């Protein structure tokens, strides 16, 4: 086995590959860009080298530099992962030229599958079924129109050089053909620099079913069954599963056999995936072949018990396949959900930012999380915004799906928008549960997949109000010495209001609705007034977890406060509220706002002068009101631009005390 390999990738797949390498006693070399200095894949590796600036072309695509680093570090093989250089023929060739094993198929096999029409020609010769169509050289418009008519409408025009759904036109009738052809060719030329097209029969309700294949350098090839990846949005896979639902053993064997035939036709070696369109009547057609390890390979691992990265390393090392076909079987059912930083409410716009709070489900024999980020990590604009792959397994599809729903509900992310809610809706969707799958799935169930958010009720408001109270109490206690007169030191609570109450307004960030609450202090509980109703509330706060008793009903909630917002996870729902507190604006006002007196009173002392730089929470001045001292603190790190009062001055309620500029 190789003593040391270089992983020419980042994120979850780099970590995934290293996990197996470590298990096999193979040393790992990571590479990283300036944006990934603190990334998980860098920490996991035995050694890691900087490539250059964040953009992929300056880092993860620098083929020559990567080969140079492999040589310098003594790595004998390079695993390219997926994306980046994984299907780059020149890179695969250059590795071999430099006596470094490229962990993937021969460059010739990558090449053969690179062009749609060339791939189809090879597959046709190998008796792999193709969608009825024309994929020849004649690009004359009249000729293509005649071909379309012979195939029978509806037809699909596809750019030969296309991919990912780009450069495709569905044509319903002969009279629209010429126009569609012209526009498809125009798009193909501008997108791929190649305006050649092919024409196919358009299948209206196909499923995307792909077969995992493996071949070694001794002429052996096996398949590891299928994955159903029909649930896609804009040609991006969302949830994948294995095995494909409602698949007969006969069809499975037939598709597997054909996939092996396809691999053998191009002298394949290593891990590959043959993608098929599976029509309603059970006919299936070759779509394309991916000559790499795929994102969704874990579902295959879960149902076969095989480690596909281990297989890749063994095959690359010249060994025979670890198993023969007869030794492989399907055990149970697995799903993979792709957790993305993106905003489903804004047409799935990719989101970037810091993972301020990240809680994943507990990994087990049923739940696997493949990720390259941890709490505090960043999702940047430079790379794919995938946060993690959540993979679940159980003995049958329904049980596995229940596992998926459970695990998704345990997932918590604060700091950037994610598709977690959307994934939960999918996993709970009737059509998905019934496996009513095809490539139009999301369109068909669109209305039930983007349902309205749950409304903010007394449970949510009680959690928010109690959290705010207990949080302040904890904060005040933490600074007891600095503020010996803290109102929290009195058993009866906050005394600034004569009748011991506190008004807090919460604003639901999704509906922009305001909710007024009044919290009354009692000896061993709070009375929270919401809409003229009173609720007896008590509880314990442990970091993010609040164990609350609301009129005798007890439950747990997780609360994460960030940027003046409370993110509340409560009984499988989540809410975002902002807080407006009477008399306490200082603690959570806009960081740039000037600091004002929370009540009429006297300035006791001033701790800063104009021009001072202060840290968040640093005391600026102390005022006295109603015989209590109150410390005015900096809301953020910044500079005091002006101090408007001095010791002994009387101030009005709301008077500006200090002007302040946050950093
Ligand atoms: C098709 C098709 C229906 N009929 N070809 C989309 C991406 C490209 N790789 C192939 N694609 C399709 N080809 C024929 N003759 C429907 C699709 C298609 C699709 C395929 C797989 C997964 C999701 C899809 C979503 C829309 C359309």
mmCIF file of N, CA and C in Angstrom, residues 93-156:
data_model
loop_
_atom_site.group_PDB
_atom_site.id
_atom_site.type_symbol
_atom_site.label_atom_id
_atom_site.label_comp_id
_atom_site.label_asym_id
_atom_site.label_seq_id
_atom_site.Cartn_x
_atom_site.Cartn_y
_atom_site.Cartn_z
ATOM 1 N N UNK A 93 -2.825 12.660 -16.566
ATOM 2 C CA UNK A 93 -1.624 12.331 -17.347
ATOM 3 C C UNK A 93 -0.349 12.826 -16.676
ATOM 4 N N UNK A 94 -0.391 14.089 -16.215
ATOM 5 C CA UNK A 94 0.799 14.678 -15.593
ATOM 6 C C UNK A 94 1.211 13.917 -14.335
ATOM 7 N N UNK A 95 0.224 13.429 -13.589
ATOM 8 C CA UNK A 95 0.546 12.629 -12.402
ATOM 9 C C UNK A 95 1.376 11.419 -12.830
ATOM 10 N N UNK A 96 0.864 10.683 -13.826
ATOM 11 C CA UNK A 96 1.553 9.474 -14.274
ATOM 12 C C UNK A 96 2.949 9.808 -14.808
ATOM 13 N N UNK A 97 3.077 10.922 -15.557
ATOM 14 C CA UNK A 97 4.374 11.363 -16.083
ATOM 15 C C UNK A 97 5.388 11.568 -14.963
ATOM 16 N N UNK A 98 4.880 11.966 -13.800
ATOM 17 C CA UNK A 98 5.758 12.251 -12.660
ATOM 18 C C UNK A 98 5.851 11.094 -11.675
ATOM 19 N N UNK A 99 5.420 9.913 -12.144
ATOM 20 C CA UNK A 99 5.479 8.722 -11.287
ATOM 21 C C UNK A 99 4.644 8.826 -10.020
ATOM 22 N N UNK A 100 3.550 9.539 -10.151
ATOM 23 C CA UNK A 100 2.615 9.627 -9.027
ATOM 24 C C UNK A 100 1.321 8.975 -9.497
ATOM 25 N N UNK A 101 0.802 8.050 -8.697
ATOM 26 C CA UNK A 101 -0.416 7.356 -9.110
ATOM 27 C C UNK A 101 -1.623 8.286 -8.947
ATOM 28 N N UNK A 102 -2.374 8.477 -10.012
ATOM 29 C CA UNK A 102 -3.625 9.234 -9.957
ATOM 30 C C UNK A 102 -4.700 8.261 -9.490
ATOM 31 N N UNK A 103 -5.312 8.521 -8.347
ATOM 32 C CA UNK A 103 -6.314 7.592 -7.809
ATOM 33 C C UNK A 103 -7.635 7.868 -8.514
ATOM 34 N N UNK A 104 -7.785 7.193 -9.654
ATOM 35 C CA UNK A 104 -8.931 7.395 -10.521
ATOM 36 C C UNK A 104 -8.715 6.596 -11.777
ATOM 37 N N UNK A 105 -9.628 6.743 -12.738
ATOM 38 C CA UNK A 105 -9.509 5.951 -13.959
ATOM 39 C C UNK A 105 -8.376 6.446 -14.857
ATOM 40 N N UNK A 106 -8.008 5.650 -15.879
ATOM 41 C CA UNK A 106 -7.012 6.114 -16.843
ATOM 42 C C UNK A 106 -7.521 7.367 -17.554
ATOM 43 N N UNK A 107 -6.596 8.251 -17.928
ATOM 44 C CA UNK A 107 -6.975 9.499 -18.596
ATOM 45 C C UNK A 107 -7.850 9.223 -19.818
ATOM 46 N N UNK A 108 -7.577 8.111 -20.500
ATOM 47 C CA UNK A 108 -8.342 7.799 -21.716
ATOM 48 C C UNK A 108 -9.826 7.571 -21.400
ATOM 49 N N UNK A 109 -10.113 6.991 -20.225
ATOM 50 C CA UNK A 109 -11.507 6.742 -19.848
ATOM 51 C C UNK A 109 -12.212 8.045 -19.474
ATOM 52 N N UNK A 110 -11.477 8.945 -18.821
ATOM 53 C CA UNK A 110 -12.053 10.263 -18.490
ATOM 54 C C UNK A 110 -12.400 10.971 -19.786
ATOM 55 N N UNK A 111 -11.461 10.910 -20.721
ATOM 56 C CA UNK A 111 -11.616 11.559 -22.020
ATOM 57 C C UNK A 111 -12.827 11.027 -22.779
ATOM 58 N N UNK A 112 -12.960 9.702 -22.787
ATOM 59 C CA UNK A 112 -14.027 9.060 -23.560
ATOM 60 C C UNK A 112 -15.400 9.505 -23.083
ATOM 61 N N UNK A 113 -15.522 9.811 -21.789
ATOM 62 C CA UNK A 113 -16.827 10.183 -21.247
ATOM 63 C C UNK A 113 -17.036 11.694 -21.211
ATOM 64 N N UNK A 114 -16.027 12.442 -21.632
ATOM 65 C CA UNK A 114 -16.101 13.901 -21.575
ATOM 66 C C UNK A 114 -17.096 14.515 -22.535
ATOM 67 N N UNK A 115 -17.221 13.933 -23.727
ATOM 68 C CA UNK A 115 -18.169 14.472 -24.711
ATOM 69 C C UNK A 115 -19.413 13.598 -24.743
ATOM 70 N N UNK A 116 -20.577 14.254 -24.711
ATOM 71 C CA UNK A 116 -21.839 13.519 -24.683
ATOM 72 C C UNK A 116 -22.030 12.627 -25.890
ATOM 73 N N UNK A 117 -21.759 13.183 -27.079
ATOM 74 C CA UNK A 117 -22.041 12.407 -28.287
ATOM 75 C C UNK A 117 -21.022 11.283 -28.461
ATOM 76 N N UNK A 118 -19.755 11.565 -28.130
ATOM 77 C CA UNK A 118 -18.730 10.529 -28.231
ATOM 78 C C UNK A 118 -19.028 9.398 -27.251
ATOM 79 N N UNK A 119 -19.447 9.765 -26.022
ATOM 80 C CA UNK A 119 -19.784 8.758 -25.018
ATOM 81 C C UNK A 119 -20.931 7.896 -25.535
ATOM 82 N N UNK A 120 -21.918 8.539 -26.161
ATOM 83 C CA UNK A 120 -23.078 7.796 -26.671
ATOM 84 C C UNK A 120 -22.671 6.812 -27.757
ATOM 85 N N UNK A 121 -21.748 7.246 -28.588
ATOM 86 C CA UNK A 121 -21.292 6.384 -29.677
ATOM 87 C C UNK A 121 -20.624 5.130 -29.118
ATOM 88 N N UNK A 122 -19.755 5.337 -28.128
ATOM 89 C CA UNK A 122 -19.074 4.197 -27.502
ATOM 90 C C UNK A 122 -20.097 3.258 -26.870
ATOM 91 N N UNK A 123 -21.057 3.838 -26.166
ATOM 92 C CA UNK A 123 -22.044 3.027 -25.450
ATOM 93 C C UNK A 123 -22.951 2.273 -26.430
ATOM 94 N N UNK A 124 -23.266 2.911 -27.536
ATOM 95 C CA UNK A 124 -24.106 2.264 -28.542
ATOM 96 C C UNK A 124 -23.412 0.996 -29.044
ATOM 97 N N UNK A 125 -22.104 1.128 -29.311
ATOM 98 C CA UNK A 125 -21.329 -0.019 -29.791
ATOM 99 C C UNK A 125 -21.270 -1.124 -28.751
ATOM 100 N N UNK A 126 -21.327 -0.736 -27.451
ATOM 101 C CA UNK A 126 -21.238 -1.729 -26.380
ATOM 102 C C UNK A 126 -22.620 -2.266 -25.994
ATOM 103 N N UNK A 127 -23.621 -1.976 -26.821
ATOM 104 C CA UNK A 127 -24.992 -2.445 -26.560
ATOM 105 C C UNK A 127 -25.599 -1.911 -25.279
ATOM 106 N N UNK A 128 -25.167 -0.723 -24.889
ATOM 107 C CA UNK A 128 -25.786 -0.046 -23.741
ATOM 108 C C UNK A 128 -26.959 0.762 -24.299
ATOM 109 N N UNK A 129 -28.179 0.585 -23.757
ATOM 110 C CA UNK A 129 -29.334 1.268 -24.348
ATOM 111 C C UNK A 129 -29.247 2.792 -24.243
ATOM 112 N N UNK A 130 -29.574 3.456 -25.337
ATOM 113 C CA UNK A 130 -29.596 4.919 -25.381
ATOM 114 C C UNK A 130 -31.022 5.381 -25.623
ATOM 115 N N UNK A 131 -31.338 6.590 -25.168
ATOM 116 C CA UNK A 131 -32.638 7.170 -25.488
ATOM 117 C C UNK A 131 -32.707 7.267 -27.010
ATOM 118 N N UNK A 132 -33.830 6.852 -27.639
ATOM 119 C CA UNK A 132 -33.929 6.967 -29.087
ATOM 120 C C UNK A 132 -33.611 8.398 -29.511
ATOM 121 N N UNK A 133 -32.722 8.540 -30.479
ATOM 122 C CA UNK A 133 -32.347 9.897 -30.874
ATOM 123 C C UNK A 133 -31.266 9.916 -31.930
ATOM 124 N N UNK A 134 -30.796 11.109 -32.231
ATOM 125 C CA UNK A 134 -29.740 11.303 -33.213
ATOM 126 C C UNK A 134 -28.561 12.010 -32.551
ATOM 127 N N UNK A 135 -27.375 11.371 -32.618
ATOM 128 C CA UNK A 135 -26.201 12.024 -32.036
ATOM 129 C C UNK A 135 -25.035 12.016 -33.016
ATOM 130 N N UNK A 136 -25.379 12.207 -34.274
ATOM 131 C CA UNK A 136 -24.353 12.184 -35.318
ATOM 132 C C UNK A 136 -23.778 13.562 -35.623
ATOM 133 N N UNK A 137 -22.940 13.603 -36.678
ATOM 134 C CA UNK A 137 -22.200 14.819 -37.023
ATOM 135 C C UNK A 137 -23.009 15.841 -37.813
ATOM 136 N N UNK A 138 -24.028 15.364 -38.548
ATOM 137 C CA UNK A 138 -24.779 16.285 -39.402
ATOM 138 C C UNK A 138 -25.552 17.297 -38.558
ATOM 139 N N UNK A 139 -25.190 18.581 -38.681
ATOM 140 C CA UNK A 139 -25.800 19.624 -37.854
ATOM 141 C C UNK A 139 -26.707 20.539 -38.677
ATOM 142 N N UNK A 140 -27.017 20.117 -39.905
ATOM 143 C CA UNK A 140 -27.897 20.911 -40.763
ATOM 144 C C UNK A 140 -29.297 20.987 -40.137
ATOM 145 N N UNK A 141 -29.844 22.205 -40.074
ATOM 146 C CA UNK A 141 -31.115 22.427 -39.368
ATOM 147 C C UNK A 141 -32.250 21.575 -39.940
ATOM 148 N N UNK A 142 -32.345 21.512 -41.270
ATOM 149 C CA UNK A 142 -33.434 20.730 -41.880
ATOM 150 C C UNK A 142 -33.276 19.247 -41.569
ATOM 151 N N UNK A 143 -32.004 18.805 -41.619
ATOM 152 C CA UNK A 143 -31.733 17.403 -41.330
ATOM 153 C C UNK A 143 -32.132 17.066 -39.883
ATOM 154 N N UNK A 144 -31.746 17.931 -38.953
ATOM 155 C CA UNK A 144 -32.061 17.696 -37.539
ATOM 156 C C UNK A 144 -33.575 17.711 -37.315
ATOM 157 N N UNK A 145 -34.253 18.595 -38.031
ATOM 158 C CA UNK A 145 -35.709 18.679 -37.910
ATOM 159 C C UNK A 145 -36.362 17.382 -38.386
ATOM 160 N N UNK A 146 -35.826 16.827 -39.472
ATOM 161 C CA UNK A 146 -36.340 15.552 -39.991
ATOM 162 C C UNK A 146 -36.104 14.438 -38.968
ATOM 163 N N UNK A 147 -34.907 14.460 -38.358
ATOM 164 C CA UNK A 147 -34.583 13.478 -37.323
ATOM 165 C C UNK A 147 -35.563 13.584 -36.153
ATOM 166 N N UNK A 148 -35.847 14.831 -35.743
ATOM 167 C CA UNK A 148 -36.763 15.063 -34.619
ATOM 168 C C UNK A 148 -38.136 14.472 -34.929
ATOM 169 N N UNK A 149 -38.571 14.681 -36.160
ATOM 170 C CA UNK A 149 -39.886 14.173 -36.563
ATOM 171 C C UNK A 149 -39.908 12.642 -36.514
ATOM 172 N N UNK A 150 -38.810 12.045 -36.984
ATOM 173 C CA UNK A 150 -38.718 10.582 -36.996
ATOM 174 C C UNK A 150 -38.709 10.015 -35.567
ATOM 175 N N UNK A 151 -38.022 10.708 -34.651
ATOM 176 C CA UNK A 151 -37.974 10.270 -33.245
ATOM 177 C C UNK A 151 -39.378 10.359 -32.645
ATOM 178 N N UNK A 152 -40.080 11.433 -32.994
ATOM 179 C CA UNK A 152 -41.425 11.660 -32.467
ATOM 180 C C UNK A 152 -41.423 12.658 -31.325
ATOM 181 N N UNK A 153 -42.297 13.652 -31.399
ATOM 182 C CA UNK A 153 -42.363 14.692 -30.366
ATOM 183 C C UNK A 153 -43.070 14.160 -29.118
ATOM 184 N N UNK A 154 -42.750 14.713 -27.925
ATOM 185 C CA UNK A 154 -41.771 15.771 -27.674
ATOM 186 C C UNK A 154 -40.327 15.277 -27.769
ATOM 187 N N UNK A 155 -39.435 16.181 -28.203
ATOM 188 C CA UNK A 155 -38.010 15.845 -28.258
ATOM 189 C C UNK A 155 -37.227 16.814 -27.375
ATOM 190 N N UNK A 156 -36.000 16.416 -27.090
ATOM 191 C CA UNK A 156 -35.106 17.249 -26.296
ATOM 192 C C UNK A 156 -33.868 17.533 -27.138
#
